[in-house]
Amino acid sequence: MEQTNIRAVACVGVGVIGASFALQFAWKGYPVTLCDVAQAALEGAKKNARENLNVLIENGIITAAEALEIEGRMTYTTDLAEAVRNVQFIQESGPENYGMKQPLLAQIEAYTSPDTVIATSTSGLLVTKIAEQMVHPERLIGGHPYNPPHLIPLVEVAKGEKTKDWVVQKTCAFYKSCGKEPVVLNKEVSGFISNRLQVAVYREIIDLVQNDVCSLADADRALLYGPGLRWGIMGPSMIFHLAAGELGIGVTMERQRESLDERLKDMAAWKHFPKELAELTANGIQEALNQRTEKEGRTIDKARVYRDKMLLELLKLHNKL
Ligand SMILES: NC(=O)c1ccc[n+]([C@@H]2O[C@H](COP(=O)([O-])OP(=O)(O)OC[C@H]3O[C@@H](n4cnc5c(N)ncnc54)[C@H](O)[C@@H]3O)[C@@H](O)[C@H]2O)c1
């Protein structure tokens, strides 16, 4: 905490993402003020915090006493000025459109000093455009989380055209102090890095299903029990490199050029998801749920519990808890 001079944090907009971010910041020792226009959202955030803390207790990650301390660091208000006035870092997680974010960011900065860093959780809007109504756009930065932020370490840090380098450094240092893995983008792009990678894979899955190569369930299994297991350990470039032996990734890929190009020629390159997408996925996902074991969870709620438990185990293996 000394490194960043950040002593207190505010989360503005505490729906799905803001509430989870706030829990993480409080978990890592920061006093956090949660602010929302809707009283119901504040109540929901409080309830979610308790439920998520219970999961951490049940999995032996924190004690009941620590959970109480974490809750003690979280305060709730509908008063924006009160929430942001005395903090050094603000995470904005309001609705995903310029019409809401632009005035909200201008309002937030009116109550803070110019050296307060403001991060927006936006999933796809441009930081430069979100900052258009700000007097000090240089301290706005994209801090794109992966859901749920209190568990998934990745946060993608994106500069707008006017964002200063000190803001990038302070933001990364703060996120690291919370146990997160910040990845900084050199340019603003829609979907950041992670969502582009996800959509690239998903385009290919839909294409394979549409072309009757496999079912949606089998595409999931092929990924889960093949590359997915390795990707949970290392990124794809490092995995390729390890498989390449003495030659290394560059030479090996060069030697496989003919085979790689053959694949690429045949793969999906379309620019719009097909109109049958809803129907294709709805049918396929039911089949995938039916194929799951009782332990893996055959309903969405049970599968979610299984996913979160496995996620905690993976995070333990990565020393991220
Ligand atoms: N849901 C995800 O998986 C996900 C992942 C990464 C990033 N994001 C991004 O995070 C942001 C929030 O998404 P979400 O899914 O949590 O949305 P959400 O609808 O669950 O929460 C938005 C909250 O903002 C509040 N709000 C609206 N106007 C406000 C104002 N003027 N002041 C304070 N609070 C206000 C709403 O009452 C609501 O509680 C979006 O920018 C979204 O793109 C979402």
mmCIF file of C-alpha atoms and ligand atoms in Angstrom:
data_model
loop_
_atom_site.group_PDB
_atom_site.id
_atom_site.type_symbol
_atom_site.label_atom_id
_atom_site.label_comp_id
_atom_site.label_asym_id
_atom_site.label_seq_id
_atom_site.Cartn_x
_atom_site.Cartn_y
_atom_site.Cartn_z
ATOM 1 C CA MET A 1 0.000 0.000 0.000
ATOM 2 C CA GLU A 2 2.911 2.446 0.818
ATOM 3 C CA GLN A 3 4.187 2.076 -2.732
ATOM 4 C CA THR A 4 1.068 3.639 -4.294
ATOM 5 C CA ASN A 5 -0.010 6.056 -1.546
ATOM 6 C CA ILE A 6 -3.476 4.641 -1.976
ATOM 7 C CA ARG A 7 -5.081 4.483 1.439
ATOM 8 C CA ALA A 8 -8.764 4.224 0.566
ATOM 9 C CA VAL A 9 -10.833 3.238 -2.449
ATOM 10 C CA ALA A 10 -14.335 3.890 -3.810
ATOM 11 C CA CYS A 11 -16.365 1.640 -6.087
ATOM 12 C CA VAL A 12 -19.032 3.576 -7.983
ATOM 13 C CA GLY A 13 -21.793 1.396 -9.426
ATOM 14 C CA VAL A 14 -21.967 -1.826 -7.466
ATOM 15 C CA GLY A 15 -23.917 -4.267 -9.599
ATOM 16 C CA VAL A 16 -22.295 -7.557 -10.638
ATOM 17 C CA ILE A 17 -18.774 -6.183 -11.211
ATOM 18 C CA GLY A 18 -18.500 -3.256 -8.796
ATOM 19 C CA ALA A 19 -19.625 -5.342 -5.815
ATOM 20 C CA SER A 20 -17.107 -8.088 -6.555
ATOM 21 C CA PHE A 21 -14.271 -5.572 -7.127
ATOM 22 C CA ALA A 22 -15.130 -3.876 -3.804
ATOM 23 C CA LEU A 23 -14.945 -7.195 -2.006
ATOM 24 C CA GLN A 24 -11.505 -7.852 -3.430
ATOM 25 C CA PHE A 25 -10.155 -4.438 -2.434
ATOM 26 C CA ALA A 26 -11.517 -4.854 1.115
ATOM 27 C CA TRP A 27 -10.167 -8.430 1.263
ATOM 28 C CA LYS A 28 -6.699 -7.095 0.437
ATOM 29 C CA GLY A 29 -6.870 -4.548 3.268
ATOM 30 C CA TYR A 30 -8.241 -1.338 1.743
ATOM 31 C CA PRO A 31 -11.154 0.582 3.274
ATOM 32 C CA VAL A 32 -13.740 0.694 0.458
ATOM 33 C CA THR A 33 -16.811 2.854 0.007
ATOM 34 C CA LEU A 34 -19.440 1.268 -2.219
ATOM 35 C CA CYS A 35 -21.662 3.801 -3.981
ATOM 36 C CA ASP A 36 -24.712 3.293 -6.167
ATOM 37 C CA VAL A 37 -27.769 5.315 -7.163
ATOM 38 C CA ALA A 38 -29.964 2.338 -6.283
ATOM 39 C CA GLN A 39 -30.383 1.417 -2.619
ATOM 40 C CA ALA A 40 -31.330 -2.093 -3.789
ATOM 41 C CA ALA A 41 -27.921 -2.462 -5.487
ATOM 42 C CA LEU A 42 -26.156 -1.526 -2.240
ATOM 43 C CA GLU A 43 -28.207 -4.092 -0.335
ATOM 44 C CA GLY A 44 -27.485 -6.689 -3.035
ATOM 45 C CA ALA A 45 -23.752 -5.923 -2.839
ATOM 46 C CA LYS A 46 -23.787 -6.403 0.938
ATOM 47 C CA LYS A 47 -25.596 -9.722 0.610
ATOM 48 C CA ASN A 48 -23.238 -10.876 -2.172
ATOM 49 C CA ALA A 49 -20.206 -9.951 -0.095
ATOM 50 C CA ARG A 50 -21.444 -12.187 2.734
ATOM 51 C CA GLU A 51 -22.251 -15.074 0.357
ATOM 52 C CA ASN A 52 -18.858 -14.826 -1.336
ATOM 53 C CA LEU A 53 -17.077 -14.597 2.015
ATOM 54 C CA ASN A 54 -18.933 -17.735 3.124
ATOM 55 C CA VAL A 55 -17.591 -19.571 0.053
ATOM 56 C CA LEU A 56 -14.056 -18.444 0.956
ATOM 57 C CA ILE A 57 -14.549 -19.624 4.551
ATOM 58 C CA GLU A 58 -16.011 -23.003 3.444
ATOM 59 C CA ASN A 59 -13.009 -23.554 1.176
ATOM 60 C CA GLY A 60 -10.529 -22.769 3.952
ATOM 61 C CA ILE A 61 -9.209 -19.603 2.300
ATOM 62 C CA ILE A 62 -10.149 -17.149 5.060
ATOM 63 C CA THR A 63 -11.398 -17.530 8.632
ATOM 64 C CA ALA A 64 -14.764 -16.333 9.953
ATOM 65 C CA ALA A 65 -12.947 -13.634 11.937
ATOM 66 C CA GLU A 66 -11.163 -12.399 8.801
ATOM 67 C CA ALA A 67 -14.499 -12.264 6.966
ATOM 68 C CA LEU A 68 -15.855 -9.949 9.673
ATOM 69 C CA GLU A 69 -12.791 -7.714 9.347
ATOM 70 C CA ILE A 70 -13.275 -7.551 5.573
ATOM 71 C CA GLU A 71 -16.934 -6.599 6.023
ATOM 72 C CA GLY A 72 -15.828 -3.971 8.544
ATOM 73 C CA ARG A 73 -13.761 -2.268 5.832
ATOM 74 C CA MET A 74 -16.792 -1.898 3.507
ATOM 75 C CA THR A 75 -19.147 1.090 3.810
ATOM 76 C CA TYR A 76 -22.206 1.771 1.682
ATOM 77 C CA THR A 77 -23.698 5.042 0.448
ATOM 78 C CA THR A 78 -25.862 6.608 -2.257
ATOM 79 C CA ASP A 79 -23.974 9.904 -1.833
ATOM 80 C CA LEU A 80 -21.373 10.135 -4.609
ATOM 81 C CA ALA A 81 -19.518 13.143 -3.154
ATOM 82 C CA GLU A 82 -19.135 11.424 0.220
ATOM 83 C CA ALA A 83 -17.957 8.207 -1.478
ATOM 84 C CA VAL A 84 -15.177 9.663 -3.601
ATOM 85 C CA ARG A 85 -13.999 12.779 -1.758
ATOM 86 C CA ASN A 86 -11.309 11.205 0.430
ATOM 87 C CA VAL A 87 -10.090 8.277 -1.639
ATOM 88 C CA GLN A 88 -7.047 7.926 -3.873
ATOM 89 C CA PHE A 89 -8.425 5.300 -6.287
ATOM 90 C CA ILE A 90 -11.905 4.995 -7.797
ATOM 91 C CA GLN A 91 -13.232 2.008 -9.746
ATOM 92 C CA GLU A 92 -16.251 3.006 -11.834
ATOM 93 C CA SER A 93 -18.574 0.131 -12.813
ATOM 94 C CA GLY A 94 -21.737 1.884 -13.969
ATOM 95 C CA PRO A 95 -23.835 0.841 -17.000
ATOM 96 C CA GLU A 96 -22.020 0.136 -20.268
ATOM 97 C CA ASN A 97 -22.934 3.100 -22.459
ATOM 98 C CA TYR A 98 -21.429 6.522 -23.165
ATOM 99 C CA GLY A 99 -24.691 8.291 -22.227
ATOM 100 C CA MET A 100 -24.312 7.058 -18.622
ATOM 101 C CA LYS A 101 -20.531 6.886 -18.261
ATOM 102 C CA GLN A 102 -19.579 10.311 -19.651
ATOM 103 C CA PRO A 103 -21.644 12.415 -17.178
ATOM 104 C CA LEU A 104 -20.889 9.991 -14.321
ATOM 105 C CA LEU A 105 -17.126 10.339 -14.798
ATOM 106 C CA ALA A 106 -17.430 14.141 -15.021
ATOM 107 C CA GLN A 107 -19.453 14.115 -11.794
ATOM 108 C CA ILE A 108 -16.967 11.837 -10.013
ATOM 109 C CA GLU A 109 -13.970 13.996 -10.867
ATOM 110 C CA ALA A 110 -15.709 17.158 -9.677
ATOM 111 C CA TYR A 111 -15.409 15.835 -6.097
ATOM 112 C CA THR A 112 -11.800 14.624 -6.278
ATOM 113 C CA SER A 113 -8.312 16.080 -6.572
ATOM 114 C CA PRO A 114 -6.548 15.728 -9.980
ATOM 115 C CA ASP A 115 -4.112 13.138 -8.612
ATOM 116 C CA THR A 116 -6.893 10.676 -7.773
ATOM 117 C CA VAL A 117 -6.849 7.814 -10.264
ATOM 118 C CA ILE A 118 -10.172 6.838 -11.807
ATOM 119 C CA ALA A 119 -10.452 3.433 -13.485
ATOM 120 C CA THR A 120 -13.439 2.407 -15.563
ATOM 121 C CA SER A 121 -14.503 -1.244 -15.793
ATOM 122 C CA THR A 122 -15.805 -0.789 -19.345
ATOM 123 C CA SER A 123 -15.818 -3.996 -21.396
ATOM 124 C CA GLY A 124 -15.679 -2.375 -24.798
ATOM 125 C CA LEU A 125 -16.178 1.401 -24.821
ATOM 126 C CA LEU A 126 -13.208 3.641 -25.610
ATOM 127 C CA VAL A 127 -11.533 5.316 -22.629
ATOM 128 C CA THR A 128 -10.818 8.406 -24.753
ATOM 129 C CA LYS A 129 -14.521 8.820 -25.485
ATOM 130 C CA ILE A 130 -15.677 8.066 -21.930
ATOM 131 C CA ALA A 131 -13.347 10.898 -20.771
ATOM 132 C CA GLU A 132 -14.793 13.486 -23.178
ATOM 133 C CA GLN A 133 -16.652 15.487 -20.511
ATOM 134 C CA MET A 134 -13.808 15.351 -17.970
ATOM 135 C CA VAL A 135 -11.659 18.338 -17.037
ATOM 136 C CA HIS A 136 -8.729 16.013 -16.217
ATOM 137 C CA PRO A 137 -9.042 13.139 -18.702
ATOM 138 C CA GLU A 138 -5.378 12.297 -18.082
ATOM 139 C CA ARG A 139 -6.263 10.409 -14.879
ATOM 140 C CA LEU A 140 -8.935 8.161 -16.418
ATOM 141 C CA ILE A 141 -7.842 4.641 -17.304
ATOM 142 C CA GLY A 142 -9.525 1.403 -18.349
ATOM 143 C CA GLY A 143 -9.353 -1.325 -15.689
ATOM 144 C CA HIS A 144 -11.201 -4.192 -17.347
ATOM 145 C CA PRO A 145 -11.859 -7.091 -14.983
ATOM 146 C CA TYR A 146 -12.810 -10.656 -15.620
ATOM 147 C CA ASN A 147 -15.895 -11.839 -13.799
ATOM 148 C CA PRO A 148 -15.826 -12.383 -10.833
ATOM 149 C CA PRO A 149 -13.064 -9.830 -10.157
ATOM 150 C CA HIS A 150 -12.599 -10.918 -6.534
ATOM 151 C CA LEU A 151 -11.359 -14.289 -7.837
ATOM 152 C CA ILE A 152 -10.035 -13.897 -11.388
ATOM 153 C CA PRO A 153 -6.615 -12.183 -11.269
ATOM 154 C CA LEU A 154 -6.606 -10.667 -14.767
ATOM 155 C CA VAL A 155 -7.287 -6.966 -15.162
ATOM 156 C CA GLU A 156 -6.634 -5.354 -18.518
ATOM 157 C CA VAL A 157 -5.289 -1.833 -18.238
ATOM 158 C CA ALA A 158 -6.043 0.433 -21.194
ATOM 159 C CA LYS A 159 -4.903 4.010 -21.706
ATOM 160 C CA GLY A 160 -7.022 6.618 -23.426
ATOM 161 C CA GLU A 161 -5.344 9.127 -25.729
ATOM 162 C CA LYS A 162 -4.800 11.536 -22.822
ATOM 163 C CA THR A 163 -4.036 9.085 -19.995
ATOM 164 C CA LYS A 164 -0.674 9.886 -18.381
ATOM 165 C CA ASP A 165 1.987 7.255 -17.757
ATOM 166 C CA TRP A 166 1.982 7.906 -13.992
ATOM 167 C CA VAL A 167 -1.662 6.819 -13.991
ATOM 168 C CA VAL A 168 -0.762 3.532 -15.687
ATOM 169 C CA GLN A 169 2.022 2.909 -13.176
ATOM 170 C CA LYS A 170 -0.089 3.760 -10.142
ATOM 171 C CA THR A 171 -3.001 1.672 -11.407
ATOM 172 C CA CYS A 172 -0.805 -1.379 -12.039
ATOM 173 C CA ALA A 173 0.900 -1.029 -8.646
ATOM 174 C CA PHE A 174 -2.478 -0.756 -6.921
ATOM 175 C CA TYR A 175 -3.954 -3.780 -8.714
ATOM 176 C CA LYS A 176 -0.799 -5.796 -7.953
ATOM 177 C CA SER A 177 -1.124 -4.896 -4.284
ATOM 178 C CA CYS A 178 -4.572 -6.523 -4.488
ATOM 179 C CA GLY A 179 -3.072 -9.727 -5.936
ATOM 180 C CA LYS A 180 -4.271 -9.002 -9.458
ATOM 181 C CA GLU A 181 -2.364 -9.587 -12.721
ATOM 182 C CA PRO A 182 -2.537 -6.356 -14.717
ATOM 183 C CA VAL A 183 -1.871 -6.602 -18.453
ATOM 184 C CA VAL A 184 -1.299 -3.234 -20.138
ATOM 185 C CA LEU A 185 -2.501 -2.645 -23.716
ATOM 186 C CA ASN A 186 -0.299 -0.477 -25.937
ATOM 187 C CA LYS A 187 -3.331 0.702 -27.938
ATOM 188 C CA GLU A 188 -7.077 1.064 -27.398
ATOM 189 C CA VAL A 189 -8.925 -1.799 -29.104
ATOM 190 C CA SER A 190 -12.472 -3.048 -28.805
ATOM 191 C CA GLY A 191 -12.744 -6.097 -26.544
ATOM 192 C CA PHE A 192 -9.257 -5.708 -25.050
ATOM 193 C CA ILE A 193 -7.049 -8.818 -25.401
ATOM 194 C CA SER A 194 -8.968 -11.486 -23.532
ATOM 195 C CA ASN A 195 -12.397 -10.913 -25.064
ATOM 196 C CA ARG A 196 -10.923 -10.887 -28.570
ATOM 197 C CA LEU A 197 -9.256 -14.232 -27.882
ATOM 198 C CA GLN A 198 -12.504 -15.638 -26.499
ATOM 199 C CA VAL A 199 -14.532 -14.495 -29.461
ATOM 200 C CA ALA A 200 -11.946 -15.859 -31.926
ATOM 201 C CA VAL A 201 -12.240 -19.309 -30.343
ATOM 202 C CA TYR A 202 -16.013 -19.057 -30.140
ATOM 203 C CA ARG A 203 -16.341 -18.095 -33.815
ATOM 204 C CA GLU A 204 -14.488 -21.285 -34.703
ATOM 205 C CA ILE A 205 -16.650 -23.379 -32.353
ATOM 206 C CA ILE A 206 -19.857 -22.086 -33.925
ATOM 207 C CA ASP A 207 -18.430 -22.661 -37.397
ATOM 208 C CA LEU A 208 -17.506 -26.274 -36.556
ATOM 209 C CA VAL A 209 -21.007 -26.902 -35.174
ATOM 210 C CA GLN A 210 -22.704 -25.246 -38.152
ATOM 211 C CA ASN A 211 -20.612 -27.350 -40.524
ATOM 212 C CA ASP A 212 -21.635 -30.468 -38.595
ATOM 213 C CA VAL A 213 -18.044 -31.340 -37.645
ATOM 214 C CA CYS A 214 -19.019 -31.790 -33.986
ATOM 215 C CA SER A 215 -21.658 -30.901 -31.422
ATOM 216 C CA LEU A 216 -21.366 -27.884 -29.132
ATOM 217 C CA ALA A 217 -20.845 -30.275 -26.219
ATOM 218 C CA ASP A 218 -17.969 -32.061 -27.987
ATOM 219 C CA ALA A 219 -16.299 -28.777 -28.929
ATOM 220 C CA ASP A 220 -16.413 -27.872 -25.209
ATOM 221 C CA ARG A 221 -14.961 -31.270 -24.262
ATOM 222 C CA ALA A 222 -12.217 -31.003 -26.890
ATOM 223 C CA LEU A 223 -11.156 -27.673 -25.452
ATOM 224 C CA LEU A 224 -11.584 -28.594 -21.790
ATOM 225 C CA TYR A 225 -9.665 -31.894 -21.856
ATOM 226 C CA GLY A 226 -7.094 -30.731 -24.429
ATOM 227 C CA PRO A 227 -5.730 -27.198 -24.798
ATOM 228 C CA GLY A 228 -7.860 -25.854 -21.935
ATOM 229 C CA LEU A 229 -6.043 -27.947 -19.333
ATOM 230 C CA ARG A 230 -2.700 -26.648 -20.558
ATOM 231 C CA TRP A 231 -3.966 -23.065 -20.895
ATOM 232 C CA GLY A 232 -4.876 -23.203 -17.212
ATOM 233 C CA ILE A 233 -1.140 -23.576 -16.566
ATOM 234 C CA MET A 234 0.597 -21.475 -19.247
ATOM 235 C CA GLY A 235 -0.299 -19.277 -22.206
ATOM 236 C CA PRO A 236 -0.476 -20.780 -25.726
ATOM 237 C CA SER A 237 2.852 -19.341 -26.931
ATOM 238 C CA MET A 238 4.753 -20.862 -24.021
ATOM 239 C CA ILE A 239 2.929 -24.175 -24.519
ATOM 240 C CA PHE A 240 3.919 -24.228 -28.228
ATOM 241 C CA HIS A 241 7.477 -23.321 -27.291
ATOM 242 C CA LEU A 242 7.767 -26.193 -24.803
ATOM 243 C CA ALA A 243 6.453 -28.620 -27.402
ATOM 244 C CA ALA A 244 8.991 -27.372 -29.968
ATOM 245 C CA GLY A 245 12.035 -28.795 -28.159
ATOM 246 C CA GLU A 246 15.498 -27.452 -29.018
ATOM 247 C CA LEU A 247 14.277 -25.657 -32.138
ATOM 248 C CA GLY A 248 11.931 -23.308 -30.315
ATOM 249 C CA ILE A 249 8.532 -21.982 -31.325
ATOM 250 C CA GLY A 250 9.676 -19.814 -34.271
ATOM 251 C CA VAL A 251 11.530 -22.465 -36.253
ATOM 252 C CA THR A 252 8.969 -25.158 -35.487
ATOM 253 C CA MET A 253 6.038 -23.051 -36.630
ATOM 254 C CA GLU A 254 7.955 -22.105 -39.757
ATOM 255 C CA ARG A 255 8.491 -25.809 -40.528
ATOM 256 C CA GLN A 256 4.767 -26.429 -40.089
ATOM 257 C CA ARG A 257 3.756 -23.553 -42.331
ATOM 258 C CA GLU A 258 2.114 -25.744 -44.990
ATOM 259 C CA SER A 259 -0.018 -27.562 -42.436
ATOM 260 C CA LEU A 260 -0.891 -24.373 -40.525
ATOM 261 C CA ASP A 261 -1.869 -22.547 -43.705
ATOM 262 C CA GLU A 262 -4.028 -25.488 -44.790
ATOM 263 C CA ARG A 263 -5.971 -25.157 -41.520
ATOM 264 C CA LEU A 264 -6.239 -21.382 -41.731
ATOM 265 C CA LYS A 265 -7.672 -21.545 -45.261
ATOM 266 C CA ASP A 266 -10.485 -23.717 -43.952
ATOM 267 C CA MET A 267 -11.256 -21.844 -40.744
ATOM 268 C CA ALA A 268 -14.011 -19.336 -40.031
ATOM 269 C CA ALA A 269 -13.336 -15.763 -41.105
ATOM 270 C CA TRP A 270 -16.872 -14.338 -40.994
ATOM 271 C CA LYS A 271 -17.492 -10.919 -39.442
ATOM 272 C CA HIS A 272 -20.984 -11.440 -37.985
ATOM 273 C CA PHE A 273 -22.215 -14.265 -35.786
ATOM 274 C CA PRO A 274 -24.844 -16.212 -37.786
ATOM 275 C CA LYS A 275 -28.519 -15.464 -37.205
ATOM 276 C CA GLU A 276 -29.107 -19.063 -36.055
ATOM 277 C CA LEU A 277 -26.707 -18.479 -33.115
ATOM 278 C CA ALA A 278 -29.374 -18.440 -30.389
ATOM 279 C CA GLU A 279 -30.966 -21.673 -31.624
ATOM 280 C CA LEU A 280 -27.634 -23.455 -32.154
ATOM 281 C CA THR A 281 -26.318 -22.652 -28.697
ATOM 282 C CA ALA A 282 -29.618 -23.284 -26.849
ATOM 283 C CA ASN A 283 -29.921 -26.818 -28.246
ATOM 284 C CA GLY A 284 -26.250 -27.602 -27.812
ATOM 285 C CA ILE A 285 -25.953 -26.354 -24.262
ATOM 286 C CA GLN A 286 -28.849 -28.474 -23.024
ATOM 287 C CA GLU A 287 -27.125 -31.554 -24.467
ATOM 288 C CA ALA A 288 -23.878 -30.469 -22.750
ATOM 289 C CA LEU A 289 -25.675 -30.073 -19.392
ATOM 290 C CA ASN A 290 -27.260 -33.528 -19.747
ATOM 291 C CA GLN A 291 -23.828 -35.087 -20.329
ATOM 292 C CA ARG A 292 -22.394 -33.717 -17.075
ATOM 293 C CA THR A 293 -22.052 -35.973 -14.038
ATOM 294 C CA GLU A 294 -23.964 -35.283 -10.836
ATOM 295 C CA LYS A 295 -20.718 -34.069 -9.241
ATOM 296 C CA GLU A 296 -20.024 -31.659 -12.102
ATOM 297 C CA GLY A 297 -23.575 -30.292 -11.782
ATOM 298 C CA ARG A 298 -26.351 -30.852 -14.289
ATOM 299 C CA THR A 299 -28.205 -27.598 -13.598
ATOM 300 C CA ILE A 300 -26.841 -24.109 -14.141
ATOM 301 C CA ASP A 301 -26.728 -23.402 -10.390
ATOM 302 C CA LYS A 302 -24.924 -26.646 -9.573
ATOM 303 C CA ALA A 303 -22.509 -26.267 -12.506
ATOM 304 C CA ARG A 304 -21.721 -22.745 -11.240
ATOM 305 C CA VAL A 305 -20.869 -24.032 -7.755
ATOM 306 C CA TYR A 306 -18.621 -26.693 -9.346
ATOM 307 C CA ARG A 307 -16.930 -24.052 -11.554
ATOM 308 C CA ASP A 308 -16.190 -21.777 -8.571
ATOM 309 C CA LYS A 309 -14.847 -24.620 -6.463
ATOM 310 C CA MET A 310 -12.529 -25.720 -9.281
ATOM 311 C CA LEU A 311 -11.520 -22.109 -9.820
ATOM 312 C CA LEU A 312 -10.483 -21.788 -6.170
ATOM 313 C CA GLU A 313 -8.404 -24.979 -6.470
ATOM 314 C CA LEU A 314 -6.665 -23.640 -9.589
ATOM 315 C CA LEU A 315 -6.007 -20.296 -7.936
ATOM 316 C CA LYS A 316 -4.457 -22.111 -4.961
ATOM 317 C CA LEU A 317 -2.153 -23.995 -7.373
ATOM 318 C CA HIS A 318 -1.150 -20.674 -8.911
ATOM 319 C CA ASN A 319 -0.497 -19.209 -5.421
ATOM 320 C CA LYS A 320 -3.110 -16.572 -6.122
ATOM 321 C CA LEU A 321 -5.060 -17.008 -2.890
HETATM 322 N N1 LIG B 1 -20.780 -8.339 -16.104
HETATM 323 C C1 LIG B 1 -19.594 -8.688 -16.576
HETATM 324 O O1 LIG B 1 -19.290 -9.876 -16.768
HETATM 325 C C2 LIG B 1 -18.566 -7.623 -16.869
HETATM 326 C C3 LIG B 1 -17.224 -8.018 -17.059
HETATM 327 C C4 LIG B 1 -16.251 -7.023 -17.266
HETATM 328 C C5 LIG B 1 -16.623 -5.670 -17.289
HETATM 329 N N2 LIG B 1 -17.950 -5.327 -17.128
HETATM 330 C C6 LIG B 1 -18.281 -3.889 -17.158
HETATM 331 O O2 LIG B 1 -18.523 -3.445 -15.826
HETATM 332 C C7 LIG B 1 -19.487 -2.376 -15.846
HETATM 333 C C8 LIG B 1 -20.656 -2.749 -14.943
HETATM 334 O O3 LIG B 1 -21.241 -3.945 -15.423
HETATM 335 P P1 LIG B 1 -22.208 -4.823 -14.497
HETATM 336 O O4 LIG B 1 -22.388 -6.112 -15.203
HETATM 337 O O5 LIG B 1 -21.719 -4.805 -13.098
HETATM 338 O O6 LIG B 1 -23.552 -3.951 -14.609
HETATM 339 P P2 LIG B 1 -24.768 -3.897 -13.566
HETATM 340 O O7 LIG B 1 -25.938 -3.433 -14.356
HETATM 341 O O8 LIG B 1 -24.857 -5.152 -12.795
HETATM 342 O O9 LIG B 1 -24.327 -2.717 -12.548
HETATM 343 C C9 LIG B 1 -24.341 -1.354 -12.882
HETATM 344 C C10 LIG B 1 -24.654 -0.581 -11.595
HETATM 345 O O10 LIG B 1 -24.466 0.820 -11.822
HETATM 346 C C11 LIG B 1 -25.452 1.498 -11.070
HETATM 347 N N3 LIG B 1 -25.565 2.881 -11.556
HETATM 348 C C12 LIG B 1 -26.260 3.347 -12.629
HETATM 349 N N4 LIG B 1 -26.084 4.680 -12.726
HETATM 350 C C13 LIG B 1 -25.280 5.057 -11.707
HETATM 351 C C14 LIG B 1 -24.755 6.304 -11.261
HETATM 352 N N5 LIG B 1 -25.023 7.445 -11.915
HETATM 353 N N6 LIG B 1 -23.996 6.329 -10.148
HETATM 354 C C15 LIG B 1 -23.715 5.181 -9.467
HETATM 355 N N7 LIG B 1 -24.189 3.972 -9.843
HETATM 356 C C16 LIG B 1 -24.946 3.908 -10.953
HETATM 357 C C17 LIG B 1 -26.707 0.666 -11.234
HETATM 358 O O11 LIG B 1 -27.687 0.957 -10.234
HETATM 359 C C18 LIG B 1 -26.116 -0.743 -11.122
HETATM 360 O O12 LIG B 1 -26.135 -1.202 -9.785
HETATM 361 C C19 LIG B 1 -19.883 -2.176 -17.300
HETATM 362 O O13 LIG B 1 -19.110 -1.149 -17.851
HETATM 363 C C20 LIG B 1 -19.535 -3.526 -17.929
HETATM 364 O O14 LIG B 1 -19.289 -3.469 -19.294
HETATM 365 C C21 LIG B 1 -18.915 -6.262 -16.898
#
